[in-house]
Amino acid sequence: MSTGFIFALTGAILFAAGVAGVVLIGHLLRRILAFNLMGSGAFLVLVGLAQRQDVVDPVPQAMVLTGIVVAVAATALALALVRKLHALTGQLELPDDVDA
Amino acid sequence: MKRYSLVVLVLSLASAFVFFLGRAMLELGPTAIDLRAPVAAHLAESGVTHPVTAVLLNYRGYDTLLEIAVLLLALLAILAVVGEAPASPTRAAHPVLQALGRLAVPLMVVVAVYLLWAGAFRPGGAFQAGAVLAAAAVLLHLVGLLPGWSKPRLGLRFGLAAGFALFLAVAAGLLTQGSLLQYPPAAAGVLILLIESGLTVSLALILAGLFLLLSREAEA
Amino acid sequence: MLEPLFDPLVWLILLPLAWATLAFVLGPGRGAWPAIAGLATQCWLAIELAQKVGAGGVTNHVVGGWGAPLGIDLAVDGLSAAMLLLTQAVALPLAIYARSYFKLNDPAGTWFWPLMGFLIAGLNALFVSADLFNLYVTLELVGLAAVGLVAAGGGAQQVAAALRYLFATLVGSGAYLLGVALIYGAYGTVSISTLLPLVTNDAPRLVWIAGGLMVSGLMLKTALFPFHFWLPPAHGGAPAPVSALLSALVVKASFYLILRLWLGPLQTVLPAFAWLLAMLGAAAIFWGSWQAIRAVKLKRLIAYSTVAQLGYLFLIFPMLAAHGALEAGVMQIFAHGLAKAGMFAAAGVLIKATGQDTVAGLAGSVERLPVTMFAFGLAGMTLMGLPPSSGFLAKWLIIEVALAQGHWIIAMVVLAGGLLAAVYVLRVLRQAFLLTPASATLTPVPRMLEWSAFALAAASVLLGLRGVELMRLLGAMA
């Protein structure tokens, strides 16, 4: 089992843990962390699986750099929304959705 | 316990997913396509010598163009969300922290310039340089030497957008070469350095903005 | 050679990026005119491109001159050209509408123009991309712009809706990204044209998992039942022009991507899931319609109707191999896109005029806002599928293909869905025909709002008469 493959497997575990976190956790800050865990998992799979023969491949590395920037942008927007929600309601969990 | 059974269900689904995914990954043979050869073969025409930078700014430069758009967009969305609120007053930190901050920032600027220049042939580049500059701004803010931002004025908006606009203009201008972002090999190095310099400034402002726009005191 | 310089395909991406950036630099609330001028040019470019594709088949643009798999290719076939046409055709009237809708200093409209520009750029880039990873970046561009538009200047309910939407869209694109990572791991490329023969030749189990992940993620982003939970608060709570953009275009983008994968690189893998998707689509039609019938708020009703109407799109998957199913799906995309944009725009007028957002408060609207109610009625006609609207054509095509294939159950679902749509549309119209309560006051609204809503709704009906041209365009497939 190569190093690249171990990275990919770790990535798969992180991704699954992240999705479980987003589904199960109500606290918004932790949910954002769970989303980041999920993203990192996908990045690890992308780089690790492509390098399972343990030879460096620059293409997935560049893709992951792009992906990280996108994840940073999404995280920043999520944090801004959570702060706004906290400022408006004092809550760090999503209120129930009502049609009234 | 409804909650408890949900947790068990989700965790067992996640474990099953990892199990099947891991097994399927082990079955893989060698890939049909290997991009390392073409990446290396065209490195001389790409204008840079570091393969990851060549992929980022030349072969797949279009991804990077859209990525910068995403980052600018996130800042914009945050501006739209937080609305207008007065910037929080800066709280002066301990004089020792301030002195250290004053000392660290020039060094960080030097590191940023080095990273920008190094990107052509070793790990580094506009994003890393911009991140270090943004960190310098955050550091100044935390020690009370730089106020948070309320709403960006014309000059700042120009600075935030300039890197992306420059990248977009170069991409469009290169249509004369036959297609979007088709660098002529002779000028590729200079053009990439030009784009990266513009991006460094704008990325630094955007990343600093992501922090400084949110650092305001929460509205009562 | 100056031909590449004027390639409409590239300018459909560059132009909205340019006017979005310009609108941002111009500042808060500014940028309406660059946006409208840009969108008008884009309409022309999309028509040019559609004619080019209709005459000469698939058009390509090799970004950077490298060519796949090293570089990124852009490709436009009949399906992409149709989506581009719809996007520009819906966005231009909505931009004119939004200019009147957002008054000066409206906090929701402060950064509307640059956000809309990035949204349209993202959509156009998505419809022309032929690279799975590049598609991921465009998905995020669309998703973040949409979330920003929903949240802009809003109160707690709106921010909560935006957060719910953000998590859904991020998990969706995360699953898609993992799928892309697995595909790269399996084949060493993410270029759609390079992948097609490789996947058809040999698809290890990992590729099945990748296909499942990508489609699930995109289902979440398309709000297919039971993943629709985020859509009603987001589409129902946003300002009217934003709701219209989201319902008409944004959810269609992820659906388009499922279709693209289905017809393209994953055509040997995905059909295994066809009946599952069709069943969920049928469930979406019933559940969405039922919730629309019960909704208290007008925009909530329209948002649930979107959940239902998206269901029809998924009914075509079991029949996609047959002739005519794709045409039926695209006709439904057009019918719903135009009608729903018109309906949300009309709802925005009604809300501005009556000052509240409930169905019950619409009493007397017909005599006081006849143009708007007429627009609402026309859009409703398309949603119900009455002739000669494009909705009728779409549903008729689905039924025709279904019966030809012997899937009478799909035909039954379509017919039942039409009846349910009639119930919720007529519920609104009946209320509007009631006499005006004496106490009600009416705020005057700009004419431009009423007429741009009317134009969209009328287009959704009139398209039914010109469906043949659209079908012919779809003939130019990869």
XYZ file of N, CA, C and O in Angstrom, chain C residues 230-306:
308
model
N -34.324 23.036 1.141
C -33.726 24.381 1.191
C -34.399 25.349 0.227
O -34.286 26.560 0.366
N -35.091 24.828 -0.789
C -35.556 25.700 -1.873
C -36.690 26.643 -1.464
O -36.595 27.851 -1.713
N -37.781 26.143 -0.837
C -38.884 27.080 -0.560
C -38.489 28.301 0.286
O -38.845 29.415 -0.105
N -37.728 28.134 1.397
C -37.359 29.360 2.110
C -36.456 30.284 1.297
O -36.622 31.505 1.332
N -35.516 29.714 0.526
C -34.585 30.562 -0.235
C -35.303 31.276 -1.377
O -35.222 32.494 -1.516
N -36.045 30.518 -2.191
C -36.719 31.144 -3.329
C -37.922 31.966 -2.882
O -38.300 32.938 -3.522
N -38.555 31.543 -1.785
C -39.723 32.275 -1.312
C -39.354 33.521 -0.533
O -40.144 34.456 -0.453
N -38.139 33.550 0.047
C -37.791 34.662 0.923
C -36.961 35.748 0.266
O -36.843 36.848 0.790
N -36.381 35.465 -0.902
C -35.503 36.442 -1.555
C -36.350 37.536 -2.215
O -37.547 37.363 -2.414
N -35.741 38.684 -2.570
C -36.466 39.691 -3.350
C -36.935 39.097 -4.681
O -36.272 38.199 -5.223
N -38.034 39.616 -5.223
C -38.660 38.988 -6.394
C -37.725 38.770 -7.589
O -37.731 37.682 -8.173
N -36.893 39.761 -7.987
C -36.030 39.498 -9.151
C -35.064 38.351 -8.886
O -34.737 37.584 -9.793
N -34.613 38.238 -7.617
C -33.682 37.162 -7.265
C -34.398 35.818 -7.310
O -33.894 34.857 -7.898
N -35.604 35.747 -6.720
C -36.371 34.497 -6.776
C -36.543 34.060 -8.213
O -36.421 32.874 -8.537
N -36.830 35.022 -9.088
C -37.070 34.693 -10.486
C -35.808 34.112 -11.126
O -35.865 33.088 -11.806
N -34.661 34.756 -10.878
C -33.400 34.248 -11.438
C -33.110 32.841 -10.927
O -32.699 31.961 -11.683
N -33.321 32.641 -9.626
C -32.975 31.346 -9.029
C -33.878 30.241 -9.555
O -33.420 29.165 -9.932
N -35.187 30.500 -9.570
C -36.114 29.450 -9.981
C -36.024 29.170 -11.475
O -36.158 28.037 -11.907
N -35.814 30.234 -12.248
C -35.819 30.046 -13.692
C -34.508 29.436 -14.168
O -34.505 28.612 -15.081
N -33.375 29.849 -13.581
C -32.088 29.481 -14.169
C -31.198 28.622 -13.271
O -30.644 27.633 -13.728
N -31.030 29.019 -12.005
C -29.969 28.404 -11.202
C -30.209 26.917 -10.981
O -29.297 26.111 -11.148
N -31.448 26.534 -10.624
C -31.692 25.099 -10.408
C -31.559 24.314 -11.713
O -31.250 23.112 -11.686
N -31.772 24.988 -12.841
C -31.647 24.298 -14.129
C -30.189 23.993 -14.449
O -29.900 23.069 -15.200
N -29.272 24.786 -13.889
C -27.859 24.601 -14.216
C -27.375 23.247 -13.727
O -26.702 22.518 -14.469
N -27.731 22.875 -12.487
C -27.269 21.582 -11.991
C -28.006 20.453 -12.696
O -27.448 19.374 -12.905
N -29.272 20.701 -13.075
C -29.988 19.676 -13.855
C -29.300 19.470 -15.207
O -29.101 18.330 -15.648
N -28.930 20.591 -15.833
C -28.224 20.501 -17.118
C -26.974 19.635 -16.975
O -26.652 18.826 -17.848
N -26.275 19.800 -15.845
C -25.031 19.057 -15.661
C -25.307 17.555 -15.516
O -24.550 16.728 -16.043
N -26.394 17.194 -14.814
C -26.764 15.773 -14.751
C -26.998 15.255 -16.174
O -26.496 14.199 -16.569
N -27.751 16.034 -16.946
C -28.068 15.648 -18.319
C -26.785 15.491 -19.142
O -26.624 14.552 -19.923
N -25.862 16.428 -18.941
C -24.602 16.426 -19.688
C -23.803 15.161 -19.371
O -23.253 14.518 -20.272
N -23.728 14.799 -18.077
C -23.003 13.591 -17.692
C -23.712 12.362 -18.252
O -23.084 11.404 -18.703
N -25.032 12.395 -18.202
C -25.859 11.265 -18.627
C -25.689 10.984 -20.114
O -25.562 9.848 -20.543
N -25.701 12.055 -20.902
C -25.590 11.883 -22.353
C -24.141 11.749 -22.778
O -23.849 11.292 -23.869
N -23.212 12.191 -21.902
C -21.811 12.227 -22.277
C -21.003 11.130 -21.608
O -21.273 9.942 -21.793
N -20.022 11.524 -20.782
C -19.012 10.568 -20.322
C -19.579 9.411 -19.504
O -19.016 8.327 -19.527
N -20.663 9.614 -18.765
C -21.133 8.536 -17.887
C -22.335 7.804 -18.470
O -23.141 7.237 -17.745
N -22.454 7.795 -19.806
C -23.665 7.223 -20.409
C -23.795 5.726 -20.213
O -24.885 5.180 -20.369
N -22.700 5.059 -19.870
C -22.839 3.618 -19.621
C -23.123 3.337 -18.148
O -23.492 2.232 -17.791
N -22.905 4.346 -17.296
C -23.022 4.126 -15.853
C -24.365 4.596 -15.325
O -25.083 3.874 -14.636
N -24.726 5.843 -15.654
C -25.859 6.485 -14.991
C -27.226 5.866 -15.295
O -28.091 5.880 -14.426
N -27.492 5.336 -16.512
C -28.848 4.824 -16.750
C -29.323 3.809 -15.716
O -30.519 3.592 -15.577
N -28.407 3.201 -14.953
C -28.834 2.287 -13.898
C -29.703 3.001 -12.861
O -30.515 2.377 -12.186
N -29.525 4.316 -12.715
C -30.279 5.055 -11.706
C -31.557 5.679 -12.280
O -32.230 6.441 -11.605
N -31.877 5.385 -13.552
C -32.930 6.137 -14.244
C -34.266 6.086 -13.511
O -34.900 7.119 -13.283
N -34.704 4.876 -13.127
C -36.040 4.782 -12.526
C -36.078 5.395 -11.141
O -37.102 5.936 -10.714
N -34.953 5.323 -10.419
C -34.899 5.976 -9.107
C -35.162 7.470 -9.272
O -36.002 8.057 -8.576
N -34.467 8.099 -10.233
C -34.654 9.538 -10.445
C -36.086 9.838 -10.878
O -36.694 10.805 -10.424
N -36.644 8.992 -11.757
C -38.004 9.245 -12.230
C -38.994 9.139 -11.072
O -39.931 9.937 -10.965
N -38.766 8.161 -10.160
C -39.669 8.025 -9.016
C -39.594 9.248 -8.120
O -40.618 9.765 -7.645
N -38.372 9.720 -7.878
C -38.232 10.923 -7.053
C -38.887 12.112 -7.747
O -39.505 12.959 -7.101
N -38.751 12.154 -9.088
C -39.390 13.232 -9.837
C -40.892 13.202 -9.653
O -41.531 14.239 -9.407
N -41.483 11.999 -9.740
C -42.933 11.884 -9.561
C -43.317 12.320 -8.145
O -44.290 13.063 -7.948
N -42.531 11.887 -7.157
C -42.813 12.283 -5.773
C -42.729 13.798 -5.637
O -43.538 14.420 -4.937
N -41.751 14.408 -6.324
C -41.600 15.867 -6.259
C -42.842 16.548 -6.813
O -43.312 17.556 -6.264
N -43.381 16.021 -7.903
C -44.572 16.633 -8.503
C -45.721 16.632 -7.496
O -46.375 17.653 -7.267
N -45.944 15.471 -6.847
C -47.083 15.389 -5.922
C -46.833 16.207 -4.663
O -47.680 16.990 -4.228
N -45.654 16.044 -4.068
C -45.370 16.737 -2.812
C -45.319 18.254 -3.022
O -45.925 19.015 -2.252
N -44.624 18.695 -4.054
C -44.502 20.135 -4.319
C -45.865 20.757 -4.587
O -46.206 21.807 -4.041
N -46.687 20.089 -5.394
C -48.002 20.636 -5.703
C -48.863 20.711 -4.450
O -49.562 21.705 -4.210
N -48.803 19.639 -3.650
C -49.611 19.599 -2.432
C -49.216 20.744 -1.497
O -50.081 21.454 -0.958
N -47.911 20.971 -1.334
C -47.457 22.067 -0.472
C -47.834 23.419 -1.059
O -48.149 24.360 -0.334
N -47.825 23.526 -2.403
C -48.214 24.792 -3.035
C -49.693 25.062 -2.795
O -50.107 26.203 -2.569
N -50.488 24.005 -2.828
C -51.927 24.168 -2.602
C -52.182 24.666 -1.185
O -53.104 25.442 -0.943
N -51.331 24.243 -0.232
C -51.555 24.611 1.165
C -50.855 25.890 1.592
O -51.071 26.364 2.702
N -49.951 26.438 0.760
C -49.089 27.533 1.216
C -49.907 28.777 1.571
O -50.933 29.061 0.968
N -49.427 29.487 2.596
C -50.099 30.712 3.031
C -49.587 31.893 2.210
O -50.361 32.728 1.751
N -48.258 31.948 2.042
C -47.667 33.083 1.344
C -47.620 32.837 -0.159
O -47.413 31.708 -0.609
N -47.764 33.910 -0.912
C -47.795 33.804 -2.364
C -46.482 33.270 -2.927
O -46.443 32.347 -3.743
N -45.341 33.867 -2.456
C -44.067 33.444 -3.037
C -43.692 32.042 -2.589
O -42.993 31.326 -3.294
N -44.157 31.635 -1.407
C -43.957 30.279 -0.943
C -44.668 29.302 -1.890
O -44.147 28.254 -2.252
N -45.878 29.697 -2.273
C -46.667 28.877 -3.209
C -45.892 28.696 -4.516
O -45.765 27.583 -5.037
N -45.350 29.813 -5.020
C -44.632 29.732 -6.302
C -43.363 28.896 -6.146
O -42.993 28.136 -7.040
N -42.706 29.023 -4.989
C -41.482 28.256 -4.762
C -41.795 26.765 -4.725
O -41.064 25.952 -5.308
N -42.883 26.363 -4.042
C -43.252 24.945 -4.030
C -43.636 24.477 -5.420
O -43.413 23.317 -5.790
N -44.222 25.385 -6.201
C -44.541 25.007 -7.570
C -43.254 24.699 -8.344
O -43.239 23.809 -9.202
N -42.161 25.406 -8.020
C -40.877 25.089 -8.653
C -40.439 23.666 -8.301
O -39.983 22.917 -9.165
